[in-house]
Coordinates of C-alpha atoms and ligand atoms in Angstrom, one line a residue:
M139 CA -33.3 31.3 -1.7
S140 CA -30.5 29.1 -2.3
S141 CA -27.9 29.8 -5.0
V142 CA -29.0 26.6 -6.7
A143 CA -32.9 27.9 -6.8
I144 CA -31.6 31.4 -8.0
I145 CA -29.8 29.7 -10.9
S146 CA -32.8 27.6 -11.5
E147 CA -35.0 30.6 -11.6
Q148 CA -32.6 32.3 -14.0
L149 CA -32.8 29.3 -16.1
R150 CA -36.6 29.2 -16.2
C151 CA -36.5 32.7 -17.4
I152 CA -34.0 32.0 -20.3
V153 CA -36.0 29.1 -21.4
M154 CA -39.3 31.2 -21.3
T155 CA -37.8 34.3 -23.1
T156 CA -36.3 31.8 -25.7
A157 CA -39.6 30.0 -26.3
L158 CA -41.3 33.3 -26.7
K159 CA -38.7 34.4 -29.2
G160 CA -39.7 31.2 -31.1
R161 CA -36.3 29.8 -30.8
Y162 CA -37.2 27.1 -28.4
M163 CA -37.8 23.5 -30.0
N164 CA -40.2 24.6 -33.0
E165 CA -42.4 22.2 -34.7
Q166 CA -39.4 20.4 -36.5
N167 CA -37.9 19.6 -33.3
Q168 CA -34.8 21.5 -34.2
E169 CA -32.1 22.0 -31.6
T170 CA -32.4 25.2 -29.6
V171 CA -29.3 27.6 -29.8
L172 CA -29.0 29.8 -26.9
D173 CA -27.1 33.1 -26.8
P174 CA -23.7 32.7 -25.3
K175 CA -24.7 35.2 -22.5
D176 CA -27.8 32.7 -21.7
R177 CA -25.4 29.8 -21.4
K178 CA -23.6 31.2 -18.5
P179 CA -26.3 30.5 -15.9
L180 CA -26.3 26.8 -17.3
E181 CA -22.6 26.6 -16.7
E182 CA -23.2 27.9 -13.3
L183 CA -25.8 25.3 -12.5
R184 CA -23.6 22.6 -14.0
K185 CA -21.1 23.7 -11.4
Q186 CA -23.4 23.7 -8.6
L187 CA -25.0 20.3 -9.4
T188 CA -22.3 18.0 -10.9
F189 CA -19.1 16.7 -9.0
S190 CA -15.7 15.6 -10.6
F191 CA -12.2 15.0 -9.5
K192 CA -9.4 17.1 -10.7
N193 CA -5.8 16.7 -11.4
L194 CA -3.8 18.2 -8.5
W195 CA -0.5 19.2 -9.8
N196 CA 0.1 22.8 -9.7
P197 CA 3.6 23.7 -11.0
E198 CA 3.0 27.3 -10.1
N199 CA 2.6 26.4 -6.3
Q200 CA 6.5 26.2 -5.8
E201 CA 6.1 25.7 -2.1
E202 CA 4.0 22.6 -2.6
M203 CA 6.0 21.2 -5.5
N204 CA 9.3 21.3 -3.2
A205 CA 7.2 19.6 -0.4
V206 CA 6.0 16.9 -2.6
M207 CA 9.5 16.3 -4.1
A208 CA 11.3 16.3 -0.6
F209 CA 8.8 13.9 0.9
C210 CA 9.1 11.4 -2.0
E211 CA 13.1 11.7 -1.5
D212 CA 12.3 10.3 2.0
Y213 CA 10.0 7.7 0.6
K214 CA 12.3 6.3 -1.8
V215 CA 14.9 5.9 0.9
A216 CA 12.2 3.8 2.8
L217 CA 11.3 1.7 -0.2
N218 CA 15.2 1.0 -0.5
K219 CA 15.6 0.0 2.9
G220 CA 12.4 -1.9 3.5
K221 CA 11.9 -4.4 0.8
T222 CA 10.6 -7.2 3.1
E223 CA 8.0 -7.0 5.9
R224 CA 10.9 -7.7 8.3
K225 CA 13.2 -5.0 6.9
F226 CA 10.3 -2.5 6.7
V227 CA 9.3 -2.9 10.2
M228 CA 13.2 -2.6 11.4
F229 CA 13.2 0.7 9.2
A230 CA 10.2 2.0 10.8
V231 CA 11.3 1.1 14.4
D232 CA 14.2 3.1 13.6
L233 CA 12.6 6.2 12.4
L234 CA 10.0 6.0 15.2
E235 CA 13.0 5.9 17.7
K236 CA 14.5 8.9 16.0
N237 CA 11.2 10.7 16.5
G238 CA 10.6 10.2 20.2
F239 CA 8.8 6.9 20.3
R240 CA 9.9 4.2 22.7
A241 CA 9.4 0.4 22.8
F242 CA 5.9 -0.2 24.7
N243 CA 6.4 -1.6 27.9
P244 CA 2.7 -3.0 29.0
D245 CA 3.7 -2.8 32.6
E246 CA 4.0 1.1 32.2
Q247 CA 1.5 3.8 32.6
L248 CA 0.6 5.8 29.4
A249 CA -0.1 9.5 29.5
A250 CA -1.3 11.9 26.9
G251 CA 1.4 12.8 24.6
D252 CA 3.2 9.5 25.0
R253 CA 4.8 8.1 21.8
V254 CA 5.2 4.2 21.8
Y255 CA 5.5 1.4 19.4
D256 CA 5.1 -2.3 19.7
S257 CA 6.7 -5.0 17.1
V258 CA 4.4 -7.9 16.3
Q259 CA 6.8 -10.7 15.9
G260 CA 9.0 -8.5 14.0
K261 CA 6.7 -8.7 10.8
G262 CA 3.9 -6.2 12.1
L263 CA 3.8 -3.2 14.1
I264 CA 1.6 -0.8 16.2
A265 CA 2.7 2.5 16.8
A266 CA 0.9 5.2 18.8
V267 CA 0.6 8.6 20.0
I268 CA -1.5 8.8 23.2
G269 CA -4.4 11.3 23.4
S270 CA -6.1 13.0 26.0
D271 CA -9.6 11.4 25.8
S272 CA -10.2 8.2 27.7
P273 CA -9.5 5.1 25.7
D274 CA -13.3 3.9 25.7
K275 CA -14.0 6.7 23.2
G276 CA -12.0 4.9 20.9
F277 CA -8.7 5.3 18.7
N278 CA -8.1 6.7 15.3
M279 CA -6.3 4.1 13.3
I280 CA -4.7 3.7 10.0
G281 CA -4.0 0.1 8.8
S282 CA -1.7 -0.8 6.1
H283 CA 0.4 -3.9 5.1
V284 CA 4.0 -4.4 4.9
D285 CA 4.3 -7.5 3.0
S286 CA 4.4 -7.7 -0.9
P287 CA 4.4 -10.3 -3.4
R288 CA 7.6 -12.0 -4.0
L289 CA 9.3 -15.5 -4.1
D290 CA 10.0 -17.3 -1.0
L291 CA 12.7 -20.1 -0.8
K292 CA 11.3 -23.5 -0.4
P293 CA 12.5 -25.3 2.8
N294 CA 15.1 -27.3 1.1
P295 CA 16.1 -24.8 -1.6
L296 CA 19.7 -25.5 -2.5
Y297 CA 20.4 -27.9 -5.4
E298 CA 23.0 -28.3 -8.4
T299 CA 22.3 -29.6 -11.7
D300 CA 24.5 -29.5 -15.0
D301 CA 27.2 -27.5 -13.4
L302 CA 24.8 -24.9 -12.0
A303 CA 24.0 -24.1 -8.4
F304 CA 20.1 -23.0 -7.9
L305 CA 17.6 -22.1 -5.3
K306 CA 14.1 -23.5 -5.5
T307 CA 11.4 -21.0 -4.8
H308 CA 7.5 -20.8 -3.9
Y309 CA 5.8 -17.7 -5.0
Y310 CA 4.1 -15.5 -2.5
G311 CA 1.1 -13.4 -3.3
G312 CA -0.4 -12.7 -6.8
I313 CA 2.4 -12.4 -9.4
K314 CA 2.5 -12.7 -13.1
K315 CA 5.4 -15.2 -12.8
Y316 CA 6.8 -14.3 -16.3
L317 CA 7.7 -11.0 -14.8
W318 CA 10.5 -12.5 -12.7
V319 CA 12.6 -13.9 -15.1
A320 CA 15.8 -12.2 -16.8
I321 CA 15.9 -9.5 -14.0
P322 CA 18.3 -8.8 -11.1
L323 CA 17.2 -10.4 -8.1
A324 CA 18.2 -9.7 -4.4
L325 CA 17.8 -12.1 -1.5
H326 CA 16.8 -10.9 2.1
G327 CA 16.8 -13.8 4.9
F328 CA 16.2 -14.2 8.3
V329 CA 18.3 -17.4 9.6
T330 CA 18.7 -19.1 12.8
L331 CA 22.2 -20.7 13.3
N332 CA 23.1 -23.6 14.9
D333 CA 24.0 -21.7 18.3
G334 CA 20.5 -20.3 18.3
S335 CA 21.6 -16.9 17.3
T336 CA 19.7 -15.2 14.3
I337 CA 21.2 -13.2 11.4
N338 CA 19.5 -11.1 8.8
I339 CA 21.2 -11.3 5.5
S340 CA 20.6 -9.0 2.6
I341 CA 22.4 -9.7 -0.8
G342 CA 21.8 -7.8 -4.0
D343 CA 20.7 -4.3 -3.1
K344 CA 24.2 -2.7 -2.8
D345 CA 26.1 -1.6 -5.8
E346 CA 29.1 -3.7 -5.1
D347 CA 26.7 -6.9 -4.4
P348 CA 26.4 -9.6 -6.6
V349 CA 22.7 -10.4 -7.6
F350 CA 20.4 -13.4 -8.4
Y351 CA 18.7 -14.5 -11.6
I352 CA 16.0 -16.6 -13.1
S353 CA 16.7 -17.4 -16.6
D354 CA 14.3 -16.8 -19.5
L355 CA 14.0 -19.3 -22.3
L356 CA 15.7 -17.7 -25.3
V357 CA 13.3 -16.6 -28.0
H358 CA 15.1 -18.7 -30.8
L359 CA 14.0 -21.9 -28.9
A360 CA 10.6 -20.6 -27.6
S361 CA 8.3 -21.8 -30.5
D362 CA 6.4 -24.2 -28.1
Y363 CA 6.5 -22.2 -25.1
M364 CA 5.2 -19.1 -26.8
Q365 CA 2.0 -21.1 -27.6
K366 CA 1.3 -21.3 -23.9
K367 CA -1.1 -19.2 -22.0
A368 CA 0.5 -16.1 -20.1
S369 CA -0.3 -17.9 -16.8
E370 CA 1.6 -21.0 -17.8
V371 CA 4.4 -19.8 -20.1
V372 CA 6.8 -19.6 -16.7
A373 CA 5.4 -22.2 -14.3
G374 CA 5.7 -22.0 -10.5
E375 CA 8.5 -25.0 -10.8
E376 CA 10.6 -23.1 -13.3
L377 CA 11.2 -20.1 -10.8
N378 CA 14.7 -21.5 -10.0
V379 CA 17.2 -19.0 -8.8
L380 CA 20.7 -19.2 -10.0
V381 CA 23.1 -18.6 -7.3
G382 CA 26.5 -20.1 -8.6
G383 CA 28.7 -22.0 -11.0
I384 CA 32.3 -22.4 -9.4
P385 CA 32.7 -25.8 -8.0
I386 CA 34.7 -26.1 -4.7
T387 CA 37.3 -28.2 -6.4
N388 CA 37.7 -29.2 -10.0
D389 CA 38.0 -32.9 -8.7
E390 CA 34.9 -34.4 -10.7
D391 CA 34.7 -37.3 -8.2
V392 CA 33.7 -34.9 -5.4
K393 CA 29.8 -35.3 -4.9
E394 CA 27.8 -32.1 -5.1
R395 CA 30.8 -29.9 -5.6
F396 CA 28.9 -27.0 -7.1
K397 CA 26.4 -27.1 -4.2
L398 CA 29.4 -27.5 -1.8
G399 CA 31.1 -24.5 -3.3
I400 CA 27.9 -22.2 -2.3
L401 CA 27.4 -23.9 1.2
K402 CA 31.1 -23.3 1.9
L403 CA 30.7 -19.6 1.0
L404 CA 27.5 -19.3 3.4
Y405 CA 29.3 -20.9 6.3
D406 CA 32.5 -18.7 5.9
Q407 CA 30.4 -15.5 5.5
Y408 CA 27.6 -16.1 7.9
G409 CA 28.0 -19.5 9.8
I410 CA 25.0 -20.9 7.8
V411 CA 24.8 -24.8 7.2
E412 CA 22.1 -26.4 5.0
R413 CA 20.1 -27.4 8.3
N414 CA 19.6 -23.7 9.0
L415 CA 18.2 -23.1 5.5
L416 CA 15.2 -25.6 6.3
T417 CA 13.9 -23.3 9.1
A418 CA 14.9 -19.8 7.7
E419 CA 12.7 -17.4 6.2
I420 CA 14.7 -16.2 2.8
E421 CA 12.8 -13.8 0.4
I422 CA 13.7 -13.0 -3.2
V423 CA 13.0 -9.7 -4.4
P424 CA 13.7 -7.4 -7.6
A425 CA 17.1 -5.9 -7.1
V426 CA 15.7 -2.7 -8.1
K427 CA 16.1 0.7 -6.4
A428 CA 13.4 3.1 -6.1
R429 CA 13.8 5.7 -8.9
D430 CA 12.1 8.7 -10.3
V431 CA 10.0 8.1 -13.4
G432 CA 9.4 10.6 -16.2
F433 CA 11.3 13.6 -17.7
D434 CA 9.6 15.6 -15.2
R435 CA 10.1 13.2 -12.3
A436 CA 6.2 13.3 -11.6
F437 CA 6.5 9.5 -10.4
V438 CA 8.0 7.3 -8.0
G439 CA 9.0 3.7 -9.3
G440 CA 9.9 1.1 -7.2
Y441 CA 9.2 -2.4 -5.8
G442 CA 6.8 -3.1 -3.0
Q443 CA 4.8 0.1 -3.0
D444 CA 1.7 -2.2 -2.7
D445 CA 1.5 -1.4 0.2
R446 CA 4.6 0.4 1.6
V447 CA 3.3 3.4 0.1
C448 CA 0.5 3.6 2.6
A449 CA 2.7 2.2 5.3
Y450 CA 5.2 5.0 5.1
T451 CA 2.8 8.0 4.4
S452 CA 0.9 6.7 7.4
L453 CA 3.9 6.3 9.6
R454 CA 5.0 9.9 8.8
A455 CA 1.5 11.2 9.3
L456 CA 1.9 9.7 13.0
I457 CA 5.4 10.8 13.4
D458 CA 4.3 14.2 12.3
I459 CA 1.9 14.8 15.2
N460 CA 3.5 17.4 17.2
Q461 CA 0.6 18.7 19.1
P462 CA -1.6 17.4 22.0
I463 CA -4.5 15.3 20.5
R464 CA -7.8 14.1 21.9
R465 CA -8.2 10.6 20.4
T466 CA -5.4 8.3 20.6
A467 CA -3.9 7.9 17.2
L468 CA -2.6 4.3 15.9
C469 CA -0.7 3.3 12.9
V470 CA -0.7 -0.4 12.5
F471 CA 1.3 -2.4 10.0
Y472 CA -0.1 -5.9 9.1
D473 CA 2.0 -8.9 7.3
K474 CA 0.5 -11.5 5.3
E475 CA -2.3 -9.6 3.4
E476 CA -0.9 -10.7 0.0
I477 CA -1.8 -14.2 1.0
G478 CA -5.4 -13.7 2.7
S479 CA -4.3 -11.9 6.0
S480 CA -4.0 -15.2 7.8
G481 CA -1.2 -16.3 10.2
V482 CA -0.1 -15.1 13.5
T483 CA 1.1 -11.8 12.1
G484 CA -1.9 -11.3 9.7
A485 CA -4.6 -8.8 10.1
R486 CA -7.0 -11.7 11.2
S487 CA -4.6 -12.3 14.2
Q488 CA -5.7 -11.4 17.7
L489 CA -2.1 -10.3 18.3
Y490 CA -2.9 -6.9 17.2
L491 CA -6.1 -6.4 19.2
S492 CA -4.1 -7.8 22.1
V493 CA -1.6 -4.7 21.8
Q494 CA -4.5 -2.3 21.5
K495 CA -6.0 -3.9 24.7
R496 CA -2.6 -3.4 26.5
I497 CA -2.5 0.1 25.4
V498 CA -6.0 0.7 26.7
R499 CA -4.9 -0.8 30.2
S500 CA -1.8 1.2 30.4
M501 CA -3.7 4.4 29.6
L502 CA -6.1 3.6 32.4
N503 CA -3.4 2.5 34.6
R504 CA -5.6 -0.5 35.8
E505 CA -7.4 -3.7 34.6
P506 CA -10.1 -2.3 32.0
S507 CA -13.6 -3.9 32.4
A508 CA -14.7 -6.0 29.6
F509 CA -17.1 -3.5 28.4
E510 CA -14.2 -0.8 28.4
L511 CA -12.4 -3.0 26.0
I512 CA -15.4 -3.4 23.9
D513 CA -16.2 0.4 24.0
N514 CA -12.6 1.2 22.8
I515 CA -13.0 -1.5 19.9
E516 CA -16.4 -0.4 18.9
N517 CA -15.8 3.4 19.2
S518 CA -12.4 3.0 17.1
V519 CA -12.6 4.3 13.5
M520 CA -10.0 3.0 10.9
L521 CA -8.7 3.8 7.6
S522 CA -7.8 0.4 5.8
S523 CA -5.1 2.1 3.6
D524 CA -4.0 -0.2 0.8
V525 CA -3.2 0.8 -2.8
A526 CA -5.8 1.3 -5.5
A527 CA -5.5 0.4 -9.2
A528 CA -4.7 3.6 -11.2
Y529 CA -6.6 3.9 -14.4
D530 CA -4.1 2.9 -17.2
P531 CA -5.3 4.1 -20.5
T532 CA -3.0 1.6 -22.1
Y533 CA -5.2 -1.2 -20.7
A534 CA -8.4 0.9 -20.8
S535 CA -10.8 -2.1 -21.6
V536 CA -10.5 -3.5 -18.0
F537 CA -11.5 -0.2 -16.5
D538 CA -14.7 1.8 -16.0
P539 CA -13.4 5.5 -16.6
R540 CA -16.2 6.8 -14.8
N541 CA -15.4 4.9 -11.8
S542 CA -11.8 4.5 -11.7
T543 CA -9.2 6.2 -9.6
Y544 CA -6.4 8.2 -11.5
A545 CA -2.7 8.9 -10.8
G546 CA -2.3 12.6 -9.8
R547 CA -5.9 13.0 -8.4
G548 CA -5.0 12.3 -4.9
I549 CA -5.9 9.7 -2.3
A550 CA -8.7 7.4 -3.3
I551 CA -11.3 6.8 -0.6
V552 CA -13.1 3.4 -1.7
K553 CA -16.2 2.2 0.0
Y554 CA -15.8 -1.7 -1.1
V555 CA -13.0 -3.7 -3.0
G556 CA -13.8 -7.6 -3.4
R557 CA -14.7 -9.2 -6.4
G558 CA -17.8 -10.5 -8.3
G559 CA -20.9 -9.3 -6.5
K560 CA -18.7 -7.5 -3.7
G561 CA -17.5 -10.7 -2.7
N562 CA -15.0 -10.4 0.3
T563 CA -15.1 -7.0 1.1
S564 CA -16.3 -4.7 4.2
D565 CA -18.3 -2.2 2.1
A566 CA -18.2 0.7 4.5
S567 CA -21.4 2.5 5.3
A568 CA -22.6 5.7 3.7
E569 CA -22.4 7.3 6.9
Y570 CA -18.8 6.7 7.5
F571 CA -17.6 7.2 3.8
D572 CA -19.4 11.0 4.1
E573 CA -17.8 11.5 7.5
V574 CA -14.4 10.5 6.3
T575 CA -14.7 12.8 2.9
K576 CA -16.3 15.7 4.8
L577 CA -13.2 15.7 7.1
L578 CA -11.0 15.9 4.2
D579 CA -12.9 18.5 2.5
K580 CA -13.0 20.6 5.7
N581 CA -9.4 20.5 5.7
N582 CA -8.8 21.1 2.0
I583 CA -7.2 17.8 1.5
P584 CA -8.4 16.7 -2.2
W585 CA -9.6 13.0 -2.4
Q586 CA -11.0 10.8 -5.3
T587 CA -13.1 7.7 -5.2
G588 CA -13.6 4.7 -7.7
E589 CA -13.5 0.9 -8.0
L590 CA -10.5 -1.3 -9.0
G591 CA -11.8 -2.1 -12.4
R592 CA -14.6 -3.1 -14.4
V593 CA -17.2 -5.4 -12.7
D594 CA -16.4 -9.2 -13.2
Q595 CA -12.9 -8.3 -14.6
G596 CA -11.2 -9.7 -11.4
G597 CA -10.7 -8.1 -7.9
G598 CA -8.8 -7.9 -4.9
G599 CA -9.2 -7.7 -1.0
T600 CA -7.6 -5.6 1.8
V601 CA -7.4 -5.8 5.6
A602 CA -10.7 -3.8 5.9
M603 CA -13.0 -6.7 6.4
F604 CA -11.1 -8.3 9.1
Q605 CA -11.0 -5.3 11.1
A606 CA -14.8 -4.8 10.6
D607 CA -15.1 -8.2 11.8
F608 CA -13.6 -7.2 15.2
G609 CA -16.1 -4.4 15.3
I610 CA -14.1 -1.7 14.0
T611 CA -15.7 1.0 11.9
V612 CA -13.4 1.0 8.7
I613 CA -13.1 2.0 5.0
D614 CA -10.6 1.4 2.3
C615 CA -8.5 4.2 1.0
G616 CA -5.0 4.3 -0.6
V617 CA -2.6 5.6 -3.3
P618 CA -3.6 4.8 -6.9
I619 CA -0.8 2.7 -8.2
L620 CA 0.2 1.9 -12.1
S621 CA 1.6 -1.8 -12.6
M622 CA 0.4 -3.1 -9.2
H623 CA 2.2 -6.4 -8.1
S624 CA 4.7 -6.0 -10.8
C625 CA 8.4 -6.0 -10.1
F626 CA 8.5 -2.1 -10.4
E627 CA 5.3 -0.3 -9.5
V628 CA 4.5 3.4 -10.3
A629 CA 2.8 5.9 -8.0
S630 CA 2.3 9.6 -8.7
K631 CA 4.4 11.8 -6.3
I632 CA 1.3 14.3 -5.6
D633 CA -0.7 11.2 -4.5
I634 CA 1.9 10.2 -2.1
Y635 CA 2.0 13.5 -0.5
M636 CA -1.7 13.8 -0.4
A637 CA -2.2 10.6 1.3
Y638 CA 0.2 11.6 3.9
K639 CA -1.8 14.9 4.4
A640 CA -5.0 13.0 4.4
Y641 CA -3.6 10.5 7.0
N642 CA -2.3 13.2 9.4
V643 CA -5.8 15.0 9.6
F644 CA -7.5 11.6 9.9
L645 CA -5.3 10.5 13.0
K646 CA -5.6 13.9 14.7
Q647 CA -8.9 15.3 14.1
M648 CA -11.3 12.4 13.1
R649 CA -14.3 12.2 15.4
V650 CA -12.9 15.4 17.5
E651 CA -15.6 18.1 18.0
D652 CA -14.5 21.6 17.3
Ligands
LIG281 MN1 -2.3 -4.4 -1.0
LIG282 MN1 -1.6 -6.2 -3.1

């Protein structure tokens, strides 16, 4: 007899005896009052039959507390160093090289235990630890994205008006525009100079740097503006970044003397002329450092945690594979997720699959057959790791509390995202959902599940459906975040650490028989 059956039997006896004693639902239909001792089997039954997720913090487990806090110190460094997709890829490559990974050369042979990476045009990345299984058995993959909502400079950005110099911007990804005014901003750019050389510029994140700024309308004159809808109170064309106010000369007859003052500084410092700005990629991001949040430092606050929290935790999970593995483990960073995963560095691009195919070829040390490549894709399994919305009691009305993910309850494994009637999502299968969560259970890695928010309140997308299109079995998962897409997002440190542990187990053990 199973334990549930035993409890059910005990319960039947209690109900019978209680009924015989005349305490069970008399004619007036009064409530039954059970003896406290008789309630115990019911509590046991409840424990056996119901399921709930628990908060994971355990201050008495000092060893784990130390590990969580230490991990998040490293994570904050990653957030500070990788504030754009390019900067994060640069940071990741540096970390990989320090940990025994080398740039992948498609002409070389790959053997079990090899650690390689390949940059996808400097904005995406694939890193791999080669396993002993043949590649047609498939890979264990974790895919996240390293782009975040931000302001890009327009092609012709620099102008002056009324004794002030500005840069015009075009926002990238889903932002509440009013959050970007009256805060310190930093500028990160990739510029090709006249001589063909390229430079990375970063201004605003070091303590001694100047910052940049978008003005807010003083409340004293905001009567009309305050009547506008939140989506219109700051318009896209009003996101103009203040970059200067000292003219190159006080001779008022010199044309564009404020703009010229800025251009002269850019030329002296970097060799940049206005022509170079037209083709450059220059991104404006909040000039905030990642910080601990709360008296107890339970959270990390910082810009761009969507989705660099999943990128960093999966990167560390890959790096920390220190024993031979069966299935090749891949960590993939995509660009352009925030604008629909389009573009050559987005998750829809064949470039990522091409790298994967070259890895297969190098593992086999010969040209793979078409079906070996197909088998590799179709037998690969992926976690599409992207942040979830943490339940926010301040905005409770937009969440379904029974189907939300909560800060402090671990990594969220999410069957589907999308909007409306599950539009634009991959909707993982029951079989795969169960397989992933059973693997975590087996390894004592806590997890939770939920949806983004209430049905018809909005929605969101991830890279999962694009990988599913290629034939890779995939499910969404990620760290719950408060204030997603704001300039300072917040994540619970215990969730960050548990995501790392979950990713490490997935990469090493998924689809590996004992
Ligand atoms: Mn995301
Ligand atoms: Mn996002």
